[in-house]
CSV table of C-alpha atoms and ligand atoms in Angstrom, one decimal:
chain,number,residue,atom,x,y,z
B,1,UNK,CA,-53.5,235.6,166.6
B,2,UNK,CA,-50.0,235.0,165.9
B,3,UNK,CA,-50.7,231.0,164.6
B,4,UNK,CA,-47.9,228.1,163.8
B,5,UNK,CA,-49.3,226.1,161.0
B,6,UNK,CA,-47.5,222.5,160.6
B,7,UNK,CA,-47.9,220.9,157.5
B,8,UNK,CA,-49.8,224.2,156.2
B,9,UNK,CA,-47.7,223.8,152.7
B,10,UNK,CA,-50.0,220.7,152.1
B,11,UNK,CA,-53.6,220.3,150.6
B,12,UNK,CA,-56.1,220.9,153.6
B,13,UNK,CA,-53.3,222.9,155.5
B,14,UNK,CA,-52.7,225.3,152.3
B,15,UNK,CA,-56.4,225.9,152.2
B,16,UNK,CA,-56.9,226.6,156.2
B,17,UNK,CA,-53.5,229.0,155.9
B,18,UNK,CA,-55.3,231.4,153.3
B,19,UNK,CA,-58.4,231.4,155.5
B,20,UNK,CA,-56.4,232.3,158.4
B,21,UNK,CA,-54.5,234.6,156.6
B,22,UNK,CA,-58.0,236.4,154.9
B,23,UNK,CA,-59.4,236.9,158.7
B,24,UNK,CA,-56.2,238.8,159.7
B,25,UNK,CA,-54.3,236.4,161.6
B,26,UNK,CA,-50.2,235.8,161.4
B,27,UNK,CA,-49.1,232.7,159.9
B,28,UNK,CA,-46.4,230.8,160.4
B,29,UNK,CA,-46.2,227.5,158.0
B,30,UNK,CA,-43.6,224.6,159.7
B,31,UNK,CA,-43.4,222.3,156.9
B,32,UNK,CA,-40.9,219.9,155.8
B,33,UNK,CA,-42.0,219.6,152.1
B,34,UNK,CA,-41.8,216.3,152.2
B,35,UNK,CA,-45.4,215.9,151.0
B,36,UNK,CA,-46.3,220.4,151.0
B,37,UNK,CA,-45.6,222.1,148.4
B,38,UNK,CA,-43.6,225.6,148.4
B,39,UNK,CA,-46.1,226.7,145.9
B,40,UNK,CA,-48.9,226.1,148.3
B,41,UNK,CA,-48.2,228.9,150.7
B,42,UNK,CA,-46.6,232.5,150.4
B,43,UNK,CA,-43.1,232.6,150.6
B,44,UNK,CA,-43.0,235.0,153.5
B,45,UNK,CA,-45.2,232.8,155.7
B,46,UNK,CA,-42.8,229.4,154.8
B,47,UNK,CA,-40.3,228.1,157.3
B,48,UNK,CA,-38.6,224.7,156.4
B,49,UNK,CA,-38.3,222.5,159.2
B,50,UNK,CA,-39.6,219.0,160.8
B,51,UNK,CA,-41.4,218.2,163.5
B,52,UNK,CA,-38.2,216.3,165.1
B,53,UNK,CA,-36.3,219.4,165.4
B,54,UNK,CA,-37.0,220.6,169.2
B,55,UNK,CA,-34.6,223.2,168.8
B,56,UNK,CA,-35.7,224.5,166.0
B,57,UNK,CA,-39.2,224.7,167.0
B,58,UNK,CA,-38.3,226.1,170.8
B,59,UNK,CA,-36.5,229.1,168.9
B,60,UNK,CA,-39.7,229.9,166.3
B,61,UNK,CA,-42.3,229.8,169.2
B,62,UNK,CA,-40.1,232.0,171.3
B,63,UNK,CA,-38.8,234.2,168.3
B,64,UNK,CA,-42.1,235.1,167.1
B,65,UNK,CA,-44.3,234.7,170.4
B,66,UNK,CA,-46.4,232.1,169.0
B,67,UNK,CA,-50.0,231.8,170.6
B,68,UNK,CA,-51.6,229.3,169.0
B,69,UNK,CA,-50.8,225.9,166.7
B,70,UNK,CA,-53.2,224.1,163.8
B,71,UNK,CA,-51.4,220.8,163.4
B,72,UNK,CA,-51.7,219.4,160.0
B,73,UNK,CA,-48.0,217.7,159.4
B,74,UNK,CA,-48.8,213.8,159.5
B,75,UNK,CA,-48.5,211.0,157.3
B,76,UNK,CA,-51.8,209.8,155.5
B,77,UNK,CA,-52.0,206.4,153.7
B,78,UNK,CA,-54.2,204.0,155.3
B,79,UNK,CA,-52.2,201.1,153.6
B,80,UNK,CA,-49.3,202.5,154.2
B,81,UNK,CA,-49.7,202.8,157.7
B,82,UNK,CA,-50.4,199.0,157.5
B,83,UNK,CA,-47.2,198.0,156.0
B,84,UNK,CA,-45.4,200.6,158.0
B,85,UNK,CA,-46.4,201.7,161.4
B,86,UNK,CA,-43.7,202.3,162.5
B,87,UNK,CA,-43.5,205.4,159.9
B,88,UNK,CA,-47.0,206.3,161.5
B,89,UNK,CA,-46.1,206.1,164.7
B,90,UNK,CA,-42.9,207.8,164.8
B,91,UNK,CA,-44.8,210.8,162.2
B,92,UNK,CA,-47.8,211.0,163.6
B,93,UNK,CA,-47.1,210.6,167.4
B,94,UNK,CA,-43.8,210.9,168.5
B,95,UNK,CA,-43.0,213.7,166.2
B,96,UNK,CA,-46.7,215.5,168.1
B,97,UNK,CA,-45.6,214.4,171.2
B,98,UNK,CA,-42.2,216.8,170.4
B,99,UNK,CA,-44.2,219.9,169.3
B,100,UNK,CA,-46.4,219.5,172.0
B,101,UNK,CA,-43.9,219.8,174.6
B,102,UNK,CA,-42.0,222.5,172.5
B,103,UNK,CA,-45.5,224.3,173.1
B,104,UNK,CA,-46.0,223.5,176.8
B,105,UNK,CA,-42.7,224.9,177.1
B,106,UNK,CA,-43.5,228.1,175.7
B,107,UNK,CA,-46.9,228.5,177.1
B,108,UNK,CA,-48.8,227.4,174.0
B,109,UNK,CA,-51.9,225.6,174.7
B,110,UNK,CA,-54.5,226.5,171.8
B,111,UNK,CA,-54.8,223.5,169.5
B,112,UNK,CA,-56.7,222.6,166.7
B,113,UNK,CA,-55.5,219.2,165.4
B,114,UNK,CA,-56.6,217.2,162.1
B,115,UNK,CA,-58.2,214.2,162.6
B,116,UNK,CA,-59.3,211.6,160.9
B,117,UNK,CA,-62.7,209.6,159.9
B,118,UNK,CA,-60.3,206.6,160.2
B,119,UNK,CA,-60.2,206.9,163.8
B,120,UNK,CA,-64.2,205.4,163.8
B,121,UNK,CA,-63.3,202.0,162.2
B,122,UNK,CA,-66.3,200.2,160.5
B,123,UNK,CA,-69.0,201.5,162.3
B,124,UNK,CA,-72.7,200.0,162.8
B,125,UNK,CA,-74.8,202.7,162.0
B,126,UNK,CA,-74.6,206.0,159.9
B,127,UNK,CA,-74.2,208.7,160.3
B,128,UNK,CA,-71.1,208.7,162.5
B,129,UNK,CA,-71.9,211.4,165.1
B,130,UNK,CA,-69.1,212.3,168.0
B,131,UNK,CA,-71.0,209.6,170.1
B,132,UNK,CA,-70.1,207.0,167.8
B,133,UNK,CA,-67.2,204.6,169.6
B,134,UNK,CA,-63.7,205.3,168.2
B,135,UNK,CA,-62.4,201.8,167.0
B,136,UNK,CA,-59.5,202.2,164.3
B,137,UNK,CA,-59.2,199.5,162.1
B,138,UNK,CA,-55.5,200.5,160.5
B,139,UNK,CA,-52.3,201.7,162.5
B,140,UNK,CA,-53.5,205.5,160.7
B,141,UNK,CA,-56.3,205.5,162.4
B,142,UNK,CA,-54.9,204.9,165.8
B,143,UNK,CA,-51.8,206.7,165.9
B,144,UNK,CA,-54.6,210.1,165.1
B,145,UNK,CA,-56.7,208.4,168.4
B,146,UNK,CA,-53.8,208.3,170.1
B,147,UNK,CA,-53.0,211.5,170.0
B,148,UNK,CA,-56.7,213.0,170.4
B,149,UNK,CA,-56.4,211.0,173.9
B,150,UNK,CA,-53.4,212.8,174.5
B,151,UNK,CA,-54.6,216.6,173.8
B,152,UNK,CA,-57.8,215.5,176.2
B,153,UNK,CA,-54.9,214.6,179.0
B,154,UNK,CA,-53.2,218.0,178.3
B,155,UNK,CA,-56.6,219.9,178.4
B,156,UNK,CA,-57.2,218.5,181.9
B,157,UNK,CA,-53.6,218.8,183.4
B,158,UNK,CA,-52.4,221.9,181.7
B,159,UNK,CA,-55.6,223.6,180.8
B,160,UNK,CA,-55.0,223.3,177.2
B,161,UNK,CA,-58.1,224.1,175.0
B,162,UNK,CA,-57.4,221.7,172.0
B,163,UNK,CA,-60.4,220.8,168.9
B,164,UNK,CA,-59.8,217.3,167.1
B,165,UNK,CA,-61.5,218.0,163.7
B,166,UNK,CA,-62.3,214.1,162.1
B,167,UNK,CA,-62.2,215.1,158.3
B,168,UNK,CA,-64.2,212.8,156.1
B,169,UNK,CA,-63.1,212.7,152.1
B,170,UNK,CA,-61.5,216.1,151.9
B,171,UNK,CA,-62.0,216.9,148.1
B,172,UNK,CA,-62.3,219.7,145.9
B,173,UNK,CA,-60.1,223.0,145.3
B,174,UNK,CA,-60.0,226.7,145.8
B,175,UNK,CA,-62.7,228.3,143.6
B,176,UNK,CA,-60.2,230.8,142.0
B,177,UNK,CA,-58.1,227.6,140.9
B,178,UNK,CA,-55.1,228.6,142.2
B,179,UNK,CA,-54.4,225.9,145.0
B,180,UNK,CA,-55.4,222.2,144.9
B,181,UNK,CA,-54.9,218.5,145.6
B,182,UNK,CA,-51.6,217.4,144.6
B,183,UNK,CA,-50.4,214.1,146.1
B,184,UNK,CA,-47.5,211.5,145.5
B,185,UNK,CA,-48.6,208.9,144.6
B,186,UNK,CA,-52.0,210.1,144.4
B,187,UNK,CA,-54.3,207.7,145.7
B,188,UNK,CA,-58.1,209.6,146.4
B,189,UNK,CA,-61.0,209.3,144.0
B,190,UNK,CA,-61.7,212.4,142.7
B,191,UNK,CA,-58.0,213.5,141.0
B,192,UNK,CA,-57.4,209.6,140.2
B,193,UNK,CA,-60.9,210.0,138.4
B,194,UNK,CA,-60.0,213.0,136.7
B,195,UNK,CA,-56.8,211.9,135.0
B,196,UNK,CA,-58.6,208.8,133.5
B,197,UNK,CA,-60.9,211.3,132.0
B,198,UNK,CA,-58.0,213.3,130.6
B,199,UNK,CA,-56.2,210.3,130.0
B,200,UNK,CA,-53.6,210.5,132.0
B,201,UNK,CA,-54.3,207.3,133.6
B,202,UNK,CA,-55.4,204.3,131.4
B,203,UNK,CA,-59.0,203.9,133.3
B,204,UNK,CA,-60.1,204.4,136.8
B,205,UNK,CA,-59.7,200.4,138.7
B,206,UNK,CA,-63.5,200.5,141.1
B,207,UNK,CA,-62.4,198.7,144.2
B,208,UNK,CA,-65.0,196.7,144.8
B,209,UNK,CA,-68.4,196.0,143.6
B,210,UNK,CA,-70.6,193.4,146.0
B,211,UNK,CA,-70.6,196.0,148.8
B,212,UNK,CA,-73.4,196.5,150.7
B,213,UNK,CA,-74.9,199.7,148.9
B,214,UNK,CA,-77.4,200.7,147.0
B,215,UNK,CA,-75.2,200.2,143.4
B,216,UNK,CA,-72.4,197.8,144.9
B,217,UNK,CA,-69.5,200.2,145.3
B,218,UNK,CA,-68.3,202.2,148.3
B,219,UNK,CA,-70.0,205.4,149.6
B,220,UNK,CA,-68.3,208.2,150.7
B,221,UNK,CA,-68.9,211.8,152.3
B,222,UNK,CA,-66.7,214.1,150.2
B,223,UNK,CA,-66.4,217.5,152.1
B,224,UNK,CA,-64.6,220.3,150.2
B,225,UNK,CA,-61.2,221.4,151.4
B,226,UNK,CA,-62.5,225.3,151.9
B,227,UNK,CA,-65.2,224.2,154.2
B,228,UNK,CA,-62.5,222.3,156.2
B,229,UNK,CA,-60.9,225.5,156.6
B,230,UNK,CA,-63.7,227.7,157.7
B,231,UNK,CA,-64.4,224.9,160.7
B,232,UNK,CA,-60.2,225.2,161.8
B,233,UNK,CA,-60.4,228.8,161.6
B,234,UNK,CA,-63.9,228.9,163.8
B,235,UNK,CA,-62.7,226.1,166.4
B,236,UNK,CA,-59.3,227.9,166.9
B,237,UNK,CA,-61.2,231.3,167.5
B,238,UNK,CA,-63.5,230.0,169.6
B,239,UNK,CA,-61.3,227.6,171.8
B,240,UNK,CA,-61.7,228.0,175.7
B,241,UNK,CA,-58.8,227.1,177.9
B,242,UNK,CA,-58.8,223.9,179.7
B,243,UNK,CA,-61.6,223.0,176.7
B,244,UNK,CA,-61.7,220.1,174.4
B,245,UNK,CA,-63.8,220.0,171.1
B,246,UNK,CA,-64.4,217.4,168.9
B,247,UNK,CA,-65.9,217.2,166.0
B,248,UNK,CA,-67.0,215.5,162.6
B,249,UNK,CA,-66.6,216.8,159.3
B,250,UNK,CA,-68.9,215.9,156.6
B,251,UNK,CA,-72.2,217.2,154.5
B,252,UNK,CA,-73.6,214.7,155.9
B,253,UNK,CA,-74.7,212.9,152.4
B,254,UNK,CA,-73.1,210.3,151.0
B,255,UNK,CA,-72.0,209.5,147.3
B,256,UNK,CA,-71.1,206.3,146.0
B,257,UNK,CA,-67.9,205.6,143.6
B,258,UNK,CA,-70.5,205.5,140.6
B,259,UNK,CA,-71.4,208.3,141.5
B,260,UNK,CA,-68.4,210.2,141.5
B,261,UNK,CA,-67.2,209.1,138.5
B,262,UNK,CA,-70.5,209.9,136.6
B,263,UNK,CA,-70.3,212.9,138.2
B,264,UNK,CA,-66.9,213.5,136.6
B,265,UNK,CA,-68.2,212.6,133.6
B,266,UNK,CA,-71.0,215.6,133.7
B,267,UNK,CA,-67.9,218.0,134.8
B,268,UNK,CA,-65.6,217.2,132.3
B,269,UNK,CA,-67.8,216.4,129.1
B,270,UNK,CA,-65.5,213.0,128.7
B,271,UNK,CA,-66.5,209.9,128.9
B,272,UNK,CA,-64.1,207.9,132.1
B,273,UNK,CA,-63.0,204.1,131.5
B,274,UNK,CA,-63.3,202.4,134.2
B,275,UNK,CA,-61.9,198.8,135.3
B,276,UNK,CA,-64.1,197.0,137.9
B,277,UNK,CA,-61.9,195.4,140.8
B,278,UNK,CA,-61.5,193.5,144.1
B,279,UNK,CA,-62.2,195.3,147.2
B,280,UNK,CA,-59.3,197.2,148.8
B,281,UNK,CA,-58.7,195.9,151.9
B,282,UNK,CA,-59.8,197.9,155.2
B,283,UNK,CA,-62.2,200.0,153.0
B,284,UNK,CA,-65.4,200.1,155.1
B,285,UNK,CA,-68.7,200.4,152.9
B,286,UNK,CA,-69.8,203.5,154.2
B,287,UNK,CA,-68.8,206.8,156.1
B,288,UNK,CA,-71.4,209.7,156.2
B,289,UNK,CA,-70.7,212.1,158.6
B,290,UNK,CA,-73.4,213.8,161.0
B,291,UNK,CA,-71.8,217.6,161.5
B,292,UNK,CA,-74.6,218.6,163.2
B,293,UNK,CA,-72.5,219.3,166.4
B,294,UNK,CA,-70.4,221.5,164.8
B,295,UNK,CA,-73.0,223.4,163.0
B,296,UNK,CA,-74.9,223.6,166.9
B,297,UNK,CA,-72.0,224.7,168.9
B,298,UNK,CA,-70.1,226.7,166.3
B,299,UNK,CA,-72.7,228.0,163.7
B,300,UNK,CA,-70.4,225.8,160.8
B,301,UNK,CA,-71.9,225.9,157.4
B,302,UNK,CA,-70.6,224.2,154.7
B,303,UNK,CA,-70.7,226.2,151.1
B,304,UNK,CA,-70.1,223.1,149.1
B,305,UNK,CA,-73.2,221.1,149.7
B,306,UNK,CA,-73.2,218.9,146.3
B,307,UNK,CA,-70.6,216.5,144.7
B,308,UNK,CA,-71.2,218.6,141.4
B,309,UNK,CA,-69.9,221.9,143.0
B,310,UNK,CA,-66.7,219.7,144.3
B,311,UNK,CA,-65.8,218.0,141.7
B,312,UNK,CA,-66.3,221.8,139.2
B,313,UNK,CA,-63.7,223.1,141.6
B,314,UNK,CA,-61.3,219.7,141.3
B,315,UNK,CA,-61.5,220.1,137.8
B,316,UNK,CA,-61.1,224.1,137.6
B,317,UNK,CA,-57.8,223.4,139.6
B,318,UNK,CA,-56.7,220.5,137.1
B,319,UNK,CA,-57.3,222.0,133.9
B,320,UNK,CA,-55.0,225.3,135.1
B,321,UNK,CA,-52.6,222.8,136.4
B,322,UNK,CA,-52.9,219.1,135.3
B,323,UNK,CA,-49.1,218.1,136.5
B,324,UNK,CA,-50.0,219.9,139.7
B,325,UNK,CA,-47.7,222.2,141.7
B,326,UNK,CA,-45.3,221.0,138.5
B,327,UNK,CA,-47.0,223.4,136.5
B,328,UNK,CA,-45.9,226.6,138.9
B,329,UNK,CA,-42.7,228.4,138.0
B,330,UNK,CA,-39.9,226.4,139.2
B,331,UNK,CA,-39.1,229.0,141.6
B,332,UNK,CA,-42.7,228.7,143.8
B,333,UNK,CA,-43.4,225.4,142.6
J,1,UFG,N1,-61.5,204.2,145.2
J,1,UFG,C1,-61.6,203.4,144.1
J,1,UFG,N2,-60.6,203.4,143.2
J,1,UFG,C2,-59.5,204.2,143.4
J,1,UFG,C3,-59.4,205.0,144.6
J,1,UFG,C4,-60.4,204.9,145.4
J,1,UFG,O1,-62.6,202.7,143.8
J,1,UFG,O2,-58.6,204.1,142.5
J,1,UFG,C5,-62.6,204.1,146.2
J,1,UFG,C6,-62.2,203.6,147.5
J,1,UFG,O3,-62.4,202.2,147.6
J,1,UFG,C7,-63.2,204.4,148.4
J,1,UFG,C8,-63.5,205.7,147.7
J,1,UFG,O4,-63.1,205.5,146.4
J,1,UFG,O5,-64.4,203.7,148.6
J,1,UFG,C9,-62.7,206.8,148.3
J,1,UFG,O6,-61.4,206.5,148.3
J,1,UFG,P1,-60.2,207.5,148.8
J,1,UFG,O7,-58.9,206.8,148.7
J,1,UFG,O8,-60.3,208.8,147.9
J,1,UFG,O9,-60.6,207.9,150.2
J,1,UFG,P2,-60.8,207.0,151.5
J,1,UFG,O10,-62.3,207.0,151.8
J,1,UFG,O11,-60.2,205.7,151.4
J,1,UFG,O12,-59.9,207.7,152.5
J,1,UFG,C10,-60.3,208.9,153.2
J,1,UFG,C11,-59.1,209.8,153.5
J,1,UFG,C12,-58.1,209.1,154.5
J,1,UFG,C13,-58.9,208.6,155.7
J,1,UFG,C14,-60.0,207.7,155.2
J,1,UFG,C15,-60.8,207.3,156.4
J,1,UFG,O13,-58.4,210.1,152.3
J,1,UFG,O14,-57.1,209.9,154.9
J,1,UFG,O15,-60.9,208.4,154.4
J,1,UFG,O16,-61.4,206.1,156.2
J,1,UFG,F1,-58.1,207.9,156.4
C-alpha cells in the first residue's frame, strides 16, 4: 500500500514506519518536527509539513495516489492539555478534522488512528477491555474520544474502515538501538528513570505513595513501542471498508513505579535516587489493559512480554545515544 504516515518522525510513529517499511509497503512520513525527529525516519520517506496545510496535503495525496493514512501527529501531555486545551483541541481535532477531509476528498478512507488509554478516565475495574465506558478525565483524553467518535461517523456515512488503537505506556526501543524515545521535556517513567541512574537527573521525584496498590505507588501497563507497531501494521492490513475497530493495547500485566525503577536498577547495575512525592494530579492508580480482543480478531502477539526485556531495550537505546537524536550527525539528527 502506498501509506501517509503523520507524525511518523516521532517515537511510536518512527517505530510503526520501519515496520511498514520491512513488510513492503510505501511510506510517506507528514511531519512537522515540532516534536519528530529527522533522524527518526529515512530521508527519502520525510516530507515537512503540518496538519493545517490543506493544500499541501491535497497535492501529496493526489501526487503520490495515497491509499491509506496511520495518523500519529497529535500533542501528548496530559497536563498540558489541562492548562491548554485549546492547544489540544486545535492539534488534536481540528488539525484531524483537516486531513480527514483532505482524505475524503481524494478517496482515502483506510485509517488507523493512535489512541489513547486516557480516553477511559479512572475506571472501576481492571483490566480495561473495549467494553469498558470511555470517560476522559483531562482535555487529552477527550479531544482523542472526540475524534474516535468522528472516524465511527465517517465509517457509517462514507464507508471508511478506520481502527482506533488505545496505547497504554508505550516504552522501550528498537532492539538494534538505533531508534528510541526522545521527548522535550521528557516526562515518562522509564527515560526519566534512566537519567537519574546515569545521573543526568539529580534523582527520580515518585509521584505519589498512599495509592491504592499493592506498594503505594502507581501501576502501569508498559507496552513496548515495536509491539505497537506490529498491531498498526495488522489493523491497517486487515481493515474492511465501512468497518470500525477498536482496540486496547497492553500486556495486560501491570507494574508499579517501584517496580520500574528497581527494574532499572537490575538493567543498569546502578543504584537510582529517588525522592518520594505528592501525587500528580489526574494520575489514576491503575491502567492494565485486556488485549485479548486484538489478539482474537487479529492474531496480535506481543514479543515484549516482561518489564525486564523493555527496559534492556530503553537502556540499549540510551547508552548508544544518552542526549537522544542529539547524538546523530547534525545532518540526520
Ligand atoms: N511517574 C513518577 N515520576 C515521574 C514520572 C512518572 O512517579 O517523574 C509515575 C506517574 O505518576 C505514573 C507512572 O510513573 O504513575 C507512569 O507515568 P508516565 O508519565 O510515564 O505515563 P502516564 O501513565 O502518565 O501516561 C501515559 C501516556 C499518556 C497517556 C496516559 C494515559 O504517556 O500519553 O498514559 O493515562 F495519556
Amino acid at each position: 500500500m502506498r501509506i501517509l504516515v503523520t507524525g511518523g518522525a516521532g517515537y511510536i510513529g518512527s517505530h510503526t514506519v520501519r515496520q511498514l517499511l520491512a513488510r513492503g509497503h510505501q511510506v510517506w512520513v507528514y511531519d512537522n518536527l515540532s516534536y519528530g525527529h529527522r533522524g527518526a525516519v529515512p530521508a527519502e520517506c520525510l516530507v515537512v509539513g503540518d496538519l493545517n496545510e490543506a493544500h499541501k496535503l491535497d497535492h501529496l495525496l493526489l501526487s503520490e495516489r495515497i491509499e491509506a493514512c496511520v495518523h500519529f501527529a497529535a500533542s501528548t501531555y496530559v497536563g498540558e492539555s489541562v492548562r491548554d486545551p485549546a492547544k489540544y483541541y486545535q492539534n488534536n481535532l481540528t488539525n484531524a478534522l483537516t486531513l480527514l477531509e483532505c482524505l475524503r476528498k481524494q478517496g482515502v478512507g483506510r485509517f488507523v488512528f493512535s489512541s489513547t488509554a486516557a480516553t477511559f478516565g479512572v475506571p472501576e475495574k481492571m483490566p480495561i477491555t473495549e467494553e469498558t465506558p470511555q470517560q476522559p478525565i483531562n482535555p487529552y483524553g477527550r479531544s482523542k474520544l472526540t475524534l474516535e467518535y468522528v472516524l465511527a461517523d465517517y465509517a457509517a456515512a462514507y464507508q471508511w474502515g478506520f481502527a482506533a488503537l488505545r496505547y497504554f505506556n508505550a516504552s522501550g526501543a528498537a532492539a538494534d538501538g538505533s531508534i528510541g524515545e526522545d521527548h522535550d521535556p521528557e516526562t515518562h517513567l522509564i527515560p526519566l528513570v534512566i537519567q537519574a541512574a546515569v545521573g543526568q537527573r539529580p534523582h527520580i521525584e515518585v509521584f505519589g505513595t498512599d495509592y491504592p496498590t499493592p506498594d503505594g505507588t502507581c501501576v502501569r501497563d508498559y507496552i513496548h513501542v515495536d509491539d505497537l507497531g506490529s498491531a498498526h501494521v495488522l489493523a491497517l492490513e486487515k481493515l474492511q471498508p465501512g468497518q470500525g475497530l477498536r482496540f486496547n493495547l497492553g500486556i495486560g500485566r501491570g507494574y508499579s513505579v517501584r517496580e520500574v525503577i528497581r527494574t532499572v536498577e537490575e538493567v543498569t547495575g546502578k543504584k537510582v535516587p529517588v525522592k518520594e512525592g505528592p501525587r500528580r494530579p489526574g494520575d489514576p492508580p491503575e491502567l492494565i489493559a485486556s488485549s485479548a480482543k486484538i489478539q482474537r480478531e487479529l492474531g496480535w502477539q506481543p514479543q515484549y512480554t516482561d518489564l525486564k526485556r523493555i527496559v534492556e531495550s530503553a537502556w540499549n537505546w540510551h547508552k548508544s545515544h544518552p542526549r537522544g537524536y542529539a547524538d546523530r550527525p547534525k545532518s540526520n539528527a
